[in-house]
Amino acid sequence: MNLATSATTTTTTPRHGLMPLNPSSSSAASSLRRPLFASLRKISPLTPMASAPASASAALSTAASADNGAAKPAEKQPVQVAKRLEKFKTTIFTQMSMLAVKHGAINLGQGFPNFDGPDFVKEAAIKAISAGKNQYARGYGVPELNSAVAERFLKDSGLQVDPDKEVTVTSGCTEAIAATILGLINPGDEVILFAPFYDSYEATLSMAGADVKAITLRPPDFAVPLEELKAAVSKNTRAIMINTPHNPTGKMFTREELEFIADLCKENDVLLFADEVYDKLAFEADHISMASIPGMYERTVTMNSLGKTFSLTGWKIGWAIAPPHLTWGVRQAHSFLTFATSTPMQSAAAAALRAPESYFEELKRDYGAKKALLVDGLKAAGFIVYPSSGTYFVMVDHTPFGFDNDVEFCEYLIREVGVVAIPPSVFYLNPEDGKNLVRFTFCKDDDTLRAAVDRMKAKLRKK
């Protein structure tokens, strides 16, 4: 399997969610993000009345004013959003992609491949469509996919689960996250995250009315500060959420860290939500599923998806694995979020998960080569590059180039160098914690990676 074959350039919006802005640090966040927002003012989807054509609104205004005998200018209506979401902005991924298109930049920001998924999976989808598998699926998943998920989980973790009682198929891992949080977290419950974090976590917790605490993982190794975590757990803590391998840092939680977290959960009767979408992209150590730690399956929801492993992010096929007493809450929320997920794509996903082990070995080998290509290029361009043990992301320190923060640097990188990266300060409760960092992705074909590296080596200068 050559990941660079059948390359197709896309600019679709990824699954990544909303851009957090912590009220307690709103002034700092505003100062970090103002330059980027200013550049997006004319193209942001949040611009008032952006969803209505100007001609249509003007015609409505003219028609209404005709009754009064005088034409009046159309009045722009303020955007409306519920208070629980008003602090969040347009996703950083959408923003950076729009700037990429505007400036013709190479997009190493979004976490989706610019090459296609494997033919055998696409052919399975076509076969399912042709066979008439096109109506609503069973709410918690078509039987063949639930069984395939259970089989894969047994191979990977050693845990045997009931596909009908403990596996819930969702519309991508983002919906698995939402169903888990909305189904199991009550208003006022405390949930602990590890910053930087995938941005839908905080937004969904906000929708659930949860209180969010964040433990910051810091470079160079992004190790878990164990005693700080222990001190953060309180009588109000309902859950700890982990992502391993970790987006955006590329960190893999060590067995020592996982066992420490497991002990905290068991001692304090805390649930564990594990986002493991990058489990097949573990380069320097074997992935350890938190549910496999002794005593943890009964309090863990494990979330995963098809998109990262099979380069089919647009299919939005995910799942949550949990014991029946937790699955009940997940399914209650799922029923009223999406009810069911694409039927033919579920059939194809089942075929994908039953791929031979050689597929996953070759996937890791191909991505390992892409990682080396990008890491070597970033070092040659002058970045301080931090280790990435998993995912298809690399975190770097941009400060050798003399910029005050990550947003300012990323804006310069797009406009003057022609390369897109993600400013990770949006992944922290306190944006100051991430202002020196930048995230790049290497889930692109080799020619794209080389072109981006060449641009950075030619145009970036240390200060």
PDB file of C-alpha atoms in Angstrom, residues 4-115:
ATOM      1  CA  ALA A   4       1.091   8.572  -2.062  1.00  0.00           C
ATOM      2  CA  THR A   5      -0.768   6.860  -4.914  1.00  0.00           C
ATOM      3  CA  SER A   6      -4.037   8.141  -6.339  1.00  0.00           C
ATOM      4  CA  ALA A   7      -3.393  11.539  -4.790  1.00  0.00           C
ATOM      5  CA  THR A   8      -6.398  13.813  -4.730  1.00  0.00           C
ATOM      6  CA  THR A   9      -6.124  17.327  -3.363  1.00  0.00           C
ATOM      7  CA  THR A  10      -9.053  18.325  -1.177  1.00  0.00           C
ATOM      8  CA  THR A  11      -9.921  21.254   1.012  1.00  0.00           C
ATOM      9  CA  THR A  12     -12.807  19.808   2.970  1.00  0.00           C
ATOM     10  CA  THR A  13     -13.490  20.743   6.553  1.00  0.00           C
ATOM     11  CA  PRO A  14     -12.192  18.117   9.016  1.00  0.00           C
ATOM     12  CA  ARG A  15     -14.010  16.704  11.961  1.00  0.00           C
ATOM     13  CA  HIS A  16     -12.265  19.107  14.325  1.00  0.00           C
ATOM     14  CA  GLY A  17     -14.576  21.258  16.286  1.00  0.00           C
ATOM     15  CA  LEU A  18     -14.818  24.628  17.883  1.00  0.00           C
ATOM     16  CA  MET A  19     -12.121  27.049  18.861  1.00  0.00           C
ATOM     17  CA  PRO A  20     -12.102  27.419  22.658  1.00  0.00           C
ATOM     18  CA  LEU A  21     -11.671  30.779  24.309  1.00  0.00           C
ATOM     19  CA  ASN A  22     -11.421  30.620  28.068  1.00  0.00           C
ATOM     20  CA  PRO A  23     -13.317  33.457  29.787  1.00  0.00           C
ATOM     21  CA  SER A  24     -10.688  33.662  32.519  1.00  0.00           C
ATOM     22  CA  SER A  25      -8.034  34.450  29.921  1.00  0.00           C
ATOM     23  CA  SER A  26     -10.133  36.217  27.328  1.00  0.00           C
ATOM     24  CA  SER A  27      -7.880  39.257  27.028  1.00  0.00           C
ATOM     25  CA  ALA A  28      -4.813  37.110  26.409  1.00  0.00           C
ATOM     26  CA  ALA A  29      -6.693  34.980  23.936  1.00  0.00           C
ATOM     27  CA  SER A  30      -8.030  38.022  22.143  1.00  0.00           C
ATOM     28  CA  SER A  31      -4.575  39.537  21.748  1.00  0.00           C
ATOM     29  CA  LEU A  32      -3.231  36.263  20.380  1.00  0.00           C
ATOM     30  CA  ARG A  33      -6.000  35.760  17.882  1.00  0.00           C
ATOM     31  CA  ARG A  34      -6.817  39.310  16.753  1.00  0.00           C
ATOM     32  CA  PRO A  35      -4.465  39.371  13.712  1.00  0.00           C
ATOM     33  CA  LEU A  36      -5.873  36.132  12.338  1.00  0.00           C
ATOM     34  CA  PHE A  37      -9.460  37.156  12.933  1.00  0.00           C
ATOM     35  CA  ALA A  38      -8.836  40.509  11.288  1.00  0.00           C
ATOM     36  CA  SER A  39      -7.592  38.775   8.158  1.00  0.00           C
ATOM     37  CA  LEU A  40     -10.679  36.587   8.134  1.00  0.00           C
ATOM     38  CA  ARG A  41     -13.226  39.318   8.728  1.00  0.00           C
ATOM     39  CA  LYS A  42     -14.380  39.376   5.124  1.00  0.00           C
ATOM     40  CA  ILE A  43     -14.625  35.603   4.720  1.00  0.00           C
ATOM     41  CA  SER A  44     -15.623  34.247   8.104  1.00  0.00           C
ATOM     42  CA  PRO A  45     -18.840  32.191   8.182  1.00  0.00           C
ATOM     43  CA  LEU A  46     -19.720  34.110  11.313  1.00  0.00           C
ATOM     44  CA  THR A  47     -19.979  37.389   9.467  1.00  0.00           C
ATOM     45  CA  PRO A  48     -23.545  38.628  10.092  1.00  0.00           C
ATOM     46  CA  MET A  49     -25.972  37.642   7.329  1.00  0.00           C
ATOM     47  CA  ALA A  50     -23.308  35.519   5.633  1.00  0.00           C
ATOM     48  CA  SER A  51     -25.860  32.789   5.031  1.00  0.00           C
ATOM     49  CA  ALA A  52     -28.231  35.078   3.128  1.00  0.00           C
ATOM     50  CA  PRO A  53     -27.360  36.441  -0.331  1.00  0.00           C
ATOM     51  CA  ALA A  54     -27.028  40.212  -0.299  1.00  0.00           C
ATOM     52  CA  SER A  55     -29.411  40.577  -3.223  1.00  0.00           C
ATOM     53  CA  ALA A  56     -32.061  38.517  -1.479  1.00  0.00           C
ATOM     54  CA  SER A  57     -31.869  40.511   1.743  1.00  0.00           C
ATOM     55  CA  ALA A  58     -31.915  43.785  -0.198  1.00  0.00           C
ATOM     56  CA  ALA A  59     -34.957  42.670  -2.163  1.00  0.00           C
ATOM     57  CA  LEU A  60     -36.752  41.769   1.042  1.00  0.00           C
ATOM     58  CA  SER A  61     -35.873  45.147   2.534  1.00  0.00           C
ATOM     59  CA  THR A  62     -37.060  47.013  -0.572  1.00  0.00           C
ATOM     60  CA  ALA A  63     -40.316  45.080  -0.694  1.00  0.00           C
ATOM     61  CA  ALA A  64     -40.978  45.741   2.974  1.00  0.00           C
ATOM     62  CA  SER A  65     -40.198  49.439   2.724  1.00  0.00           C
ATOM     63  CA  ALA A  66     -42.370  49.871  -0.400  1.00  0.00           C
ATOM     64  CA  ASP A  67     -45.437  49.607   1.817  1.00  0.00           C
ATOM     65  CA  ASN A  68     -44.156  52.597   3.755  1.00  0.00           C
ATOM     66  CA  GLY A  69     -43.576  54.604   0.623  1.00  0.00           C
ATOM     67  CA  ALA A  70     -39.813  54.957   1.137  1.00  0.00           C
ATOM     68  CA  ALA A  71     -36.798  52.727   0.598  1.00  0.00           C
ATOM     69  CA  LYS A  72     -34.727  51.970   3.698  1.00  0.00           C
ATOM     70  CA  PRO A  73     -31.289  50.387   3.835  1.00  0.00           C
ATOM     71  CA  ALA A  74     -31.197  46.740   4.890  1.00  0.00           C
ATOM     72  CA  GLU A  75     -30.267  46.273   8.515  1.00  0.00           C
ATOM     73  CA  LYS A  76     -27.764  43.563   9.396  1.00  0.00           C
ATOM     74  CA  GLN A  77     -28.964  41.217  12.086  1.00  0.00           C
ATOM     75  CA  PRO A  78     -26.550  40.162  14.831  1.00  0.00           C
ATOM     76  CA  VAL A  79     -25.566  36.508  14.831  1.00  0.00           C
ATOM     77  CA  GLN A  80     -27.359  34.474  17.470  1.00  0.00           C
ATOM     78  CA  VAL A  81     -25.911  31.655  19.545  1.00  0.00           C
ATOM     79  CA  ALA A  82     -26.772  30.029  22.860  1.00  0.00           C
ATOM     80  CA  LYS A  83     -24.808  31.307  25.853  1.00  0.00           C
ATOM     81  CA  ARG A  84     -23.148  27.926  26.382  1.00  0.00           C
ATOM     82  CA  LEU A  85     -21.453  28.288  22.979  1.00  0.00           C
ATOM     83  CA  GLU A  86     -20.976  32.030  22.633  1.00  0.00           C
ATOM     84  CA  LYS A  87     -17.326  31.967  23.741  1.00  0.00           C
ATOM     85  CA  PHE A  88     -16.397  29.593  20.920  1.00  0.00           C
ATOM     86  CA  LYS A  89     -15.471  30.855  17.473  1.00  0.00           C
ATOM     87  CA  THR A  90     -15.263  29.434  13.968  1.00  0.00           C
ATOM     88  CA  THR A  91     -13.017  26.355  14.050  1.00  0.00           C
ATOM     89  CA  ILE A  92      -9.348  27.080  13.556  1.00  0.00           C
ATOM     90  CA  PHE A  93      -9.256  24.400  10.859  1.00  0.00           C
ATOM     91  CA  THR A  94     -11.923  26.145   8.800  1.00  0.00           C
ATOM     92  CA  GLN A  95     -10.144  29.466   9.241  1.00  0.00           C
ATOM     93  CA  MET A  96      -6.738  28.180   8.196  1.00  0.00           C
ATOM     94  CA  SER A  97      -8.180  26.312   5.208  1.00  0.00           C
ATOM     95  CA  MET A  98      -9.874  29.465   3.972  1.00  0.00           C
ATOM     96  CA  LEU A  99      -6.605  31.348   4.260  1.00  0.00           C
ATOM     97  CA  ALA A 100      -4.819  28.499   2.449  1.00  0.00           C
ATOM     98  CA  VAL A 101      -7.190  28.830  -0.497  1.00  0.00           C
ATOM     99  CA  LYS A 102      -6.993  32.612  -0.443  1.00  0.00           C
ATOM    100  CA  HIS A 103      -3.175  32.624  -0.552  1.00  0.00           C
ATOM    101  CA  GLY A 104      -2.562  29.434  -2.557  1.00  0.00           C
ATOM    102  CA  ALA A 105      -0.679  27.889   0.364  1.00  0.00           C
ATOM    103  CA  ILE A 106       0.247  24.223   0.885  1.00  0.00           C
ATOM    104  CA  ASN A 107      -1.995  22.886   3.639  1.00  0.00           C
ATOM    105  CA  LEU A 108      -0.059  21.043   6.340  1.00  0.00           C
ATOM    106  CA  GLY A 109      -2.625  22.161   8.895  1.00  0.00           C
ATOM    107  CA  GLN A 110      -5.715  20.003   8.513  1.00  0.00           C
ATOM    108  CA  GLY A 111      -5.530  16.417   9.678  1.00  0.00           C
ATOM    109  CA  PHE A 112      -6.923  14.740   6.586  1.00  0.00           C
ATOM    110  CA  PRO A 113      -4.961  12.950   3.847  1.00  0.00           C
ATOM    111  CA  ASN A 114      -4.748  14.391   0.338  1.00  0.00           C
ATOM    112  CA  PHE A 115      -4.651  10.847  -1.051  1.00  0.00           C
TER     113      PHE A 115
END
